[in-house]
GROMACS .gro file of C-alpha atoms in nm:
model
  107
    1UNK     CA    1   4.873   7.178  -5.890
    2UNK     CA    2   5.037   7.537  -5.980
    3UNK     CA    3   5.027   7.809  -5.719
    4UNK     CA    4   4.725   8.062  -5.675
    5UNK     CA    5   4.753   8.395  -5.600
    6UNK     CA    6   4.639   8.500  -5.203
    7UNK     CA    7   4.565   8.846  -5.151
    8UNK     CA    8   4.612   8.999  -4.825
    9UNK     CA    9   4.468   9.337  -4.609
   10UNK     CA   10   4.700   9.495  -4.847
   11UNK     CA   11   4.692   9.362  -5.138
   12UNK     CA   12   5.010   9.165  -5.230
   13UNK     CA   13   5.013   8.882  -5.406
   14UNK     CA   14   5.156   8.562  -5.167
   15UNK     CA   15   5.248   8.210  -5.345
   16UNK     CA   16   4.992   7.952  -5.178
   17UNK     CA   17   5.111   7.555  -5.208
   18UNK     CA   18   4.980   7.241  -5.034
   19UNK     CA   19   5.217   7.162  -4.748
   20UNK     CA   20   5.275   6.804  -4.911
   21UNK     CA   21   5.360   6.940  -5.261
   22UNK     CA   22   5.595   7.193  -5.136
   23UNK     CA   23   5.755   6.943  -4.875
   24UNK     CA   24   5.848   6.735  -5.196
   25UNK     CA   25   5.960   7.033  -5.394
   26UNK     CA   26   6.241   7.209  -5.154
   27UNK     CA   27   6.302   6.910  -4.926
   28UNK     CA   28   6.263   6.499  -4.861
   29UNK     CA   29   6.148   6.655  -4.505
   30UNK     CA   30   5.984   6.869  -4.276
   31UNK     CA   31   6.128   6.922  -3.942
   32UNK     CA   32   5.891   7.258  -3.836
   33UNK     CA   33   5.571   7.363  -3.929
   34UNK     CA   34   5.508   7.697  -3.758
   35UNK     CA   35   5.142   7.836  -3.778
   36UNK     CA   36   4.979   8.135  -3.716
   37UNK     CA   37   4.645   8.075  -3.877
   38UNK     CA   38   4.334   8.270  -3.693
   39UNK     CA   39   4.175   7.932  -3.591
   40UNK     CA   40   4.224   7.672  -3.883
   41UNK     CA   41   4.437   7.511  -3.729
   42UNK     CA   42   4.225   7.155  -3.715
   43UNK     CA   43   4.232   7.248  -4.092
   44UNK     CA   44   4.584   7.262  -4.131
   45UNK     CA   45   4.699   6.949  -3.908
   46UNK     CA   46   4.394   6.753  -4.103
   47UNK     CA   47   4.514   6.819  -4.440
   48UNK     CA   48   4.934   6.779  -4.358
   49UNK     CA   49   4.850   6.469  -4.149
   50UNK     CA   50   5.038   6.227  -4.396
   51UNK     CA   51   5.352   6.520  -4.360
   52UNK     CA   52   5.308   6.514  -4.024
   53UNK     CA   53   5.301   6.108  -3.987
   54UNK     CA   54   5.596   6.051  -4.221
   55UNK     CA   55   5.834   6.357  -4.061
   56UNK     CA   56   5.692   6.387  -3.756
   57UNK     CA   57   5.804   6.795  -3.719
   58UNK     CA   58   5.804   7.005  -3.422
   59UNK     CA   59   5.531   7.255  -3.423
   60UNK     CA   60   5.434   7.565  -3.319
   61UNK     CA   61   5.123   7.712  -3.316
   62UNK     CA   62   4.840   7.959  -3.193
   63UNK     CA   63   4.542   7.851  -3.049
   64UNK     CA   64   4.307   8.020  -2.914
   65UNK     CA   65   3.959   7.889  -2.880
   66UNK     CA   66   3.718   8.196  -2.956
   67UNK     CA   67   3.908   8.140  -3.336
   68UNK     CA   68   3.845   7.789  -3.328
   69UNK     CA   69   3.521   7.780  -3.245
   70UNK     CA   70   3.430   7.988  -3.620
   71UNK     CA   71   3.584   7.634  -3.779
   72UNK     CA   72   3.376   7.427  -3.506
   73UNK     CA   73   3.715   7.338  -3.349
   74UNK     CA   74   3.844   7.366  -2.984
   75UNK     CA   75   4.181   7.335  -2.799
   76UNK     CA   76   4.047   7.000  -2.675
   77UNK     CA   77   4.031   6.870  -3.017
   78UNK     CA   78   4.331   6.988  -3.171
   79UNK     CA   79   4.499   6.868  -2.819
   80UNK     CA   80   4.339   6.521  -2.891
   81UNK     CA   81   4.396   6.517  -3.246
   82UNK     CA   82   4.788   6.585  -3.186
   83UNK     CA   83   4.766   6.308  -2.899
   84UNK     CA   84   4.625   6.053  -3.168
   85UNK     CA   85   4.900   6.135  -3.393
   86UNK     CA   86   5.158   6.085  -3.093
   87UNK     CA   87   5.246   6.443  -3.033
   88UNK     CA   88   5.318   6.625  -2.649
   89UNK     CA   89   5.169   6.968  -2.647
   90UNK     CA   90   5.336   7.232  -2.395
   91UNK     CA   91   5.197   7.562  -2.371
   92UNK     CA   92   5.456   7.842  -2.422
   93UNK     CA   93   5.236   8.168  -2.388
   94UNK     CA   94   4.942   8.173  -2.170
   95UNK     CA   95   4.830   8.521  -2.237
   96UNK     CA   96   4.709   8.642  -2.621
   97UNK     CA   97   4.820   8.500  -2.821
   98UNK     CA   98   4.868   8.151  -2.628
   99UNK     CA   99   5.170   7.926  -2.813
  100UNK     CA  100   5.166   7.668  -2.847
  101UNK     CA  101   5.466   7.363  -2.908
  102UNK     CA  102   5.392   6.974  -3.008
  103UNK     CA  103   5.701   6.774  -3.013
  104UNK     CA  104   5.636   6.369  -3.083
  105UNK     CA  105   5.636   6.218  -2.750
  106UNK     CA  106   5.992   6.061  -2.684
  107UNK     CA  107   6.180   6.322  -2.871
   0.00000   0.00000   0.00000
């Protein structure tokens, strides 16, 4: 699938890839994601789930539940949906934005 153009607030052009295409292109694997995504996160760790089951990468992540809640997510269900794929979750920030860091449990 080529790339499609993502405008921003102002207005330059970003290259936009699925996480599994590009993990293919540039490397065999992924050892971080880092996101920053305004409450898709569910969205994100849905969609790279088969990334994140055959790396298993450290990431790091915002989440903040007043975002979540526009994608009918919470922190409860991204916690347990990062539990069910064998992830810890530590927070790192507690105050706006609140990090976050999943490491798979035993690393």
């Amino acid at each position: 699938m080529p790339h499609q153009p993502v405008k921003c607030c102002c207005e330059l052009p970003a290259r936009c890839e699925l996480l599994h295409v590009l993990a293919h292109a540039i490397e065999p694997r992924v050892d971080v994601i880092k996101a920053d995504i305004q409450g898709s996160e569910q969205e994100l760790l849905k969609g790279a789930e088969a990334t994140i089951r055959a790396n298993q990468p450290v990431i790091i992540f915002e989440m903040e539940d007043a975002l979540l809640k526009r994608f009918n997510a919470s922190s409860l269900t991204i916690i347990t949906y990062l539990r069910s794929l064998g992830y810890d979750v530590f927070l790192l920030a507690e105050k706006f934005p609140s990090d976050h860091l999943a490491i798979p449990t035993g690393k």
